[in-house]
């Protein structure tokens, strides 16, 4: 008898990670049954995905778009709803596997709701872990949830880190392509436009993470993400520039062995890994072609030009919720840059200035609840906005 299909939901199905996930699931209609899909504004794509996957529920976060989604899915069996509470409802519908692929802190409540089911959550939404790492990991333990990393670097670490040998790990090394401006001088960085910053050399991704990759704030967020996911102190998490994006991370052990995972720069590989885990899924994604000469370079990152990598180190022993301030200031700065209201080289300085002022205005301790996380986020966001544009 054929096994019952695995029930799955995708939070943020219209984004870059979401669309790759939809493609993988659509290739195996017998194996997966789609419970819920969500988006914020993209009604057209959400409706098309719901039809293609015969989804049980489609939710649009923007409540003003309810009628549009209802009309687009008229005559189909898919249930339709809208608004922030409906996003939470989607995350709480029972499913064996839930992809968390909303961008930014907006993904935090839906992700925590998904974790509360006690099944498997594939985590792409790194900002939720950056802002609420201790609370999220406590919820994972409390509910017996399997949290699988989707970020290619963390997925690579997950694949090669042997938890039985945890005390023998010297460090993990996350690789970074360096983004589109790896060789830019400080003067050149000052002049880059949103269009240039959105053109990543090796990965195809959503707008926010593309800008984060260009400033290397993405790697700073990933260092915090790795600290919580693998329960390691920050000083055991290192970063190396690797422009080819073939080696996604390394785990170095005390005997000098370095284990790594390699694959072409295609998000379908780590997504498929989480979708099928602990089994493997055949995909038609890009392949790392070993039938040609390949160069693999590792470089030390230049902390003068990419200051986010040095800035993140002040989070290591922080007890004031500074990671929330870092994330909030960055979300504000990136939105301003994309709107043409901030220069590229003034993104990280805004984050630095909010982090410098944070100890004075922080409520003073690590947030005890998710409501606290949003209070801290609001304070940091207001501070970042009050700094004006640059
Ligand atoms: N892209 C990658 O390759 C990649 C790799 C590793 C990790 N990640 C992480 O994965 C997450 C998603 O990245 P992405 O590149 O896929 O982003 P994206 O392309 O911008 O997609 C974001 C998704 O979230 C939805 N969304 C946006 N704002 C929302 C809100 N306020 N409330 C609810 N839903 C909202 C969007 O809906 P609409 O389409 O309707 O706006 C879309 O479905 C990020 O945390 C990113 O750091 C991405």
mmCIF file of C-alpha atoms in Angstrom, residues 33-204:
data_model
loop_
_atom_site.group_PDB
_atom_site.id
_atom_site.type_symbol
_atom_site.label_atom_id
_atom_site.label_comp_id
_atom_site.label_asym_id
_atom_site.label_seq_id
_atom_site.Cartn_x
_atom_site.Cartn_y
_atom_site.Cartn_z
ATOM 1 C CA UNK A 33 -0.673 17.198 0.205
ATOM 2 C CA UNK A 34 -0.734 20.982 0.585
ATOM 3 C CA UNK A 35 -2.568 22.290 3.635
ATOM 4 C CA UNK A 36 -1.908 26.049 3.448
ATOM 5 C CA UNK A 37 -0.096 28.681 1.393
ATOM 6 C CA UNK A 38 0.423 32.318 2.425
ATOM 7 C CA UNK A 39 1.556 35.591 0.846
ATOM 8 C CA UNK A 40 1.381 39.268 1.777
ATOM 9 C CA UNK A 41 0.333 41.083 -1.431
ATOM 10 C CA UNK A 42 0.897 38.864 -4.454
ATOM 11 C CA UNK A 43 -2.673 37.651 -5.062
ATOM 12 C CA UNK A 44 -2.067 36.521 -8.640
ATOM 13 C CA UNK A 45 0.820 34.202 -7.840
ATOM 14 C CA UNK A 46 -0.778 32.916 -4.631
ATOM 15 C CA UNK A 47 -3.972 31.987 -6.483
ATOM 16 C CA UNK A 48 -1.991 30.283 -9.267
ATOM 17 C CA UNK A 49 0.006 28.284 -6.704
ATOM 18 C CA UNK A 50 -3.158 27.297 -4.801
ATOM 19 C CA UNK A 51 -4.705 25.992 -8.036
ATOM 20 C CA UNK A 52 -1.539 24.197 -9.116
ATOM 21 C CA UNK A 53 -1.102 22.452 -5.751
ATOM 22 C CA UNK A 54 -4.813 22.075 -4.920
ATOM 23 C CA UNK A 55 -4.144 23.810 -1.588
ATOM 24 C CA UNK A 56 -6.639 23.510 1.259
ATOM 25 C CA UNK A 57 -6.214 27.132 2.361
ATOM 26 C CA UNK A 58 -4.773 30.305 0.783
ATOM 27 C CA UNK A 59 -4.121 33.328 3.014
ATOM 28 C CA UNK A 60 -3.222 36.834 1.949
ATOM 29 C CA UNK A 61 -1.683 38.880 4.768
ATOM 30 C CA UNK A 62 -2.953 42.222 3.463
ATOM 31 C CA UNK A 63 -6.638 42.302 4.502
ATOM 32 C CA UNK A 64 -7.515 44.779 1.722
ATOM 33 C CA UNK A 65 -6.831 42.034 -0.830
ATOM 34 C CA UNK A 66 -9.325 39.505 0.508
ATOM 35 C CA UNK A 67 -11.943 40.151 -2.218
ATOM 36 C CA UNK A 68 -9.303 39.881 -4.964
ATOM 37 C CA UNK A 69 -8.073 36.520 -3.686
ATOM 38 C CA UNK A 70 -11.642 35.287 -3.185
ATOM 39 C CA UNK A 71 -12.447 36.197 -6.809
ATOM 40 C CA UNK A 72 -9.230 34.639 -8.123
ATOM 41 C CA UNK A 73 -10.024 31.330 -6.403
ATOM 42 C CA UNK A 74 -13.791 31.297 -7.055
ATOM 43 C CA UNK A 75 -14.994 27.868 -8.109
ATOM 44 C CA UNK A 76 -12.004 26.070 -6.576
ATOM 45 C CA UNK A 77 -12.114 24.021 -3.349
ATOM 46 C CA UNK A 78 -9.441 26.234 -1.737
ATOM 47 C CA UNK A 79 -10.611 28.101 1.374
ATOM 48 C CA UNK A 80 -9.612 31.780 1.370
ATOM 49 C CA UNK A 81 -8.851 34.169 4.229
ATOM 50 C CA UNK A 82 -6.889 37.350 4.892
ATOM 51 C CA UNK A 83 -5.115 39.403 7.549
ATOM 52 C CA UNK A 84 -2.527 38.805 10.279
ATOM 53 C CA UNK A 85 -4.769 36.463 12.309
ATOM 54 C CA UNK A 86 -5.386 34.370 9.203
ATOM 55 C CA UNK A 87 -1.602 33.970 8.792
ATOM 56 C CA UNK A 88 -1.474 32.551 12.311
ATOM 57 C CA UNK A 89 -4.429 30.303 11.500
ATOM 58 C CA UNK A 90 -2.556 28.991 8.433
ATOM 59 C CA UNK A 91 0.496 28.220 10.582
ATOM 60 C CA UNK A 92 -1.660 26.405 13.133
ATOM 61 C CA UNK A 93 -3.417 24.090 10.628
ATOM 62 C CA UNK A 94 -2.018 20.605 11.299
ATOM 63 C CA UNK A 95 0.785 19.760 8.878
ATOM 64 C CA UNK A 96 3.717 17.336 9.041
ATOM 65 C CA UNK A 97 6.123 19.860 7.507
ATOM 66 C CA UNK A 98 5.927 23.665 7.426
ATOM 67 C CA UNK A 99 8.210 25.956 5.448
ATOM 68 C CA UNK A 100 8.852 29.260 7.269
ATOM 69 C CA UNK A 101 9.775 31.598 4.392
ATOM 70 C CA UNK A 102 8.250 34.958 5.286
ATOM 71 C CA UNK A 103 10.862 37.724 5.191
ATOM 72 C CA UNK A 104 11.833 39.756 8.271
ATOM 73 C CA UNK A 105 10.487 39.820 11.823
ATOM 74 C CA UNK A 106 6.995 39.578 10.284
ATOM 75 C CA UNK A 107 7.706 35.843 10.164
ATOM 76 C CA UNK A 108 8.207 35.476 13.911
ATOM 77 C CA UNK A 109 4.650 34.839 15.148
ATOM 78 C CA UNK A 110 3.697 32.483 12.284
ATOM 79 C CA UNK A 111 6.979 30.575 12.737
ATOM 80 C CA UNK A 112 6.423 30.183 16.477
ATOM 81 C CA UNK A 113 2.877 29.014 15.808
ATOM 82 C CA UNK A 114 4.229 26.414 13.373
ATOM 83 C CA UNK A 115 6.806 25.308 15.965
ATOM 84 C CA UNK A 116 3.941 24.881 18.447
ATOM 85 C CA UNK A 117 2.562 22.014 16.340
ATOM 86 C CA UNK A 118 5.492 19.803 17.286
ATOM 87 C CA UNK A 119 6.088 18.545 13.734
ATOM 88 C CA UNK A 120 8.882 19.607 11.378
ATOM 89 C CA UNK A 121 9.590 23.266 10.602
ATOM 90 C CA UNK A 122 11.974 24.144 7.784
ATOM 91 C CA UNK A 123 13.413 27.520 8.774
ATOM 92 C CA UNK A 124 14.372 30.055 6.105
ATOM 93 C CA UNK A 125 13.156 33.100 8.068
ATOM 94 C CA UNK A 126 16.460 33.790 9.861
ATOM 95 C CA UNK A 127 15.283 37.127 11.295
ATOM 96 C CA UNK A 128 12.895 35.323 13.656
ATOM 97 C CA UNK A 129 15.775 33.360 15.169
ATOM 98 C CA UNK A 130 17.995 36.455 15.330
ATOM 99 C CA UNK A 131 15.317 38.343 17.286
ATOM 100 C CA UNK A 132 13.958 35.554 19.465
ATOM 101 C CA UNK A 133 16.587 32.790 19.435
ATOM 102 C CA UNK A 134 16.373 31.705 23.109
ATOM 103 C CA UNK A 135 12.536 31.824 23.121
ATOM 104 C CA UNK A 136 12.290 29.956 19.825
ATOM 105 C CA UNK A 137 14.757 27.225 20.759
ATOM 106 C CA UNK A 138 12.949 26.766 24.105
ATOM 107 C CA UNK A 139 9.668 26.345 22.174
ATOM 108 C CA UNK A 140 11.338 23.804 19.854
ATOM 109 C CA UNK A 141 12.457 21.777 22.901
ATOM 110 C CA UNK A 142 9.111 22.143 24.693
ATOM 111 C CA UNK A 143 7.065 20.919 21.728
ATOM 112 C CA UNK A 144 9.551 18.292 20.506
ATOM 113 C CA UNK A 145 9.699 20.053 17.131
ATOM 114 C CA UNK A 146 12.273 19.187 14.490
ATOM 115 C CA UNK A 147 13.764 22.481 13.285
ATOM 116 C CA UNK A 148 15.644 22.051 10.003
ATOM 117 C CA UNK A 149 17.781 24.887 8.611
ATOM 118 C CA UNK A 150 17.056 26.006 5.042
ATOM 119 C CA UNK A 151 19.789 28.649 4.772
ATOM 120 C CA UNK A 152 22.350 26.889 2.575
ATOM 121 C CA UNK A 153 25.197 27.455 5.060
ATOM 122 C CA UNK A 154 23.273 26.185 8.084
ATOM 123 C CA UNK A 155 21.806 23.332 6.103
ATOM 124 C CA UNK A 156 25.382 22.386 5.178
ATOM 125 C CA UNK A 157 26.474 22.476 8.829
ATOM 126 C CA UNK A 158 23.430 20.398 9.777
ATOM 127 C CA UNK A 159 24.445 17.797 7.196
ATOM 128 C CA UNK A 160 28.029 17.395 8.452
ATOM 129 C CA UNK A 161 27.882 18.208 12.155
ATOM 130 C CA UNK A 162 27.846 15.020 14.213
ATOM 131 C CA UNK A 163 25.951 15.935 17.421
ATOM 132 C CA UNK A 164 27.698 13.054 19.268
ATOM 133 C CA UNK A 165 31.018 14.842 18.682
ATOM 134 C CA UNK A 166 29.845 18.302 19.640
ATOM 135 C CA UNK A 167 32.559 18.854 22.257
ATOM 136 C CA UNK A 168 35.166 18.030 19.586
ATOM 137 C CA UNK A 169 34.146 20.918 17.318
ATOM 138 C CA UNK A 170 36.805 23.644 17.144
ATOM 139 C CA UNK A 171 34.643 25.933 15.023
ATOM 140 C CA UNK A 172 32.182 26.120 12.198
ATOM 141 C CA UNK A 173 32.935 28.276 9.173
ATOM 142 C CA UNK A 174 30.125 29.853 7.192
ATOM 143 C CA UNK A 175 31.085 30.790 3.654
ATOM 144 C CA UNK A 176 30.019 34.032 1.981
ATOM 145 C CA UNK A 177 30.116 34.723 -1.735
ATOM 146 C CA UNK A 178 30.997 38.340 -0.956
ATOM 147 C CA UNK A 179 28.021 39.599 -2.948
ATOM 148 C CA UNK A 180 28.169 41.897 -5.977
ATOM 149 C CA UNK A 181 30.623 44.378 -4.407
ATOM 150 C CA UNK A 182 33.330 42.073 -3.098
ATOM 151 C CA UNK A 183 36.091 44.044 -4.873
ATOM 152 C CA UNK A 184 34.553 47.524 -4.551
ATOM 153 C CA UNK A 185 36.554 50.239 -2.820
ATOM 154 C CA UNK A 186 34.927 52.292 -0.048
ATOM 155 C CA UNK A 187 34.433 55.127 -2.564
ATOM 156 C CA UNK A 188 32.745 52.796 -5.053
ATOM 157 C CA UNK A 189 30.496 51.369 -2.327
ATOM 158 C CA UNK A 190 29.165 54.864 -1.635
ATOM 159 C CA UNK A 191 27.770 55.138 -5.151
ATOM 160 C CA UNK A 192 26.001 51.818 -5.709
ATOM 161 C CA UNK A 193 22.328 51.832 -6.675
ATOM 162 C CA UNK A 194 19.507 49.485 -5.584
ATOM 163 C CA UNK A 195 19.468 47.926 -9.076
ATOM 164 C CA UNK A 196 23.186 47.085 -8.817
ATOM 165 C CA UNK A 197 22.821 45.790 -5.253
ATOM 166 C CA UNK A 198 19.936 43.500 -6.238
ATOM 167 C CA UNK A 199 22.117 41.671 -8.801
ATOM 168 C CA UNK A 200 23.701 38.880 -6.789
ATOM 169 C CA UNK A 201 26.536 37.117 -8.647
ATOM 170 C CA UNK A 202 25.718 33.532 -7.612
ATOM 171 C CA UNK A 203 22.301 33.318 -5.877
ATOM 172 C CA UNK A 204 18.827 34.360 -7.037
#
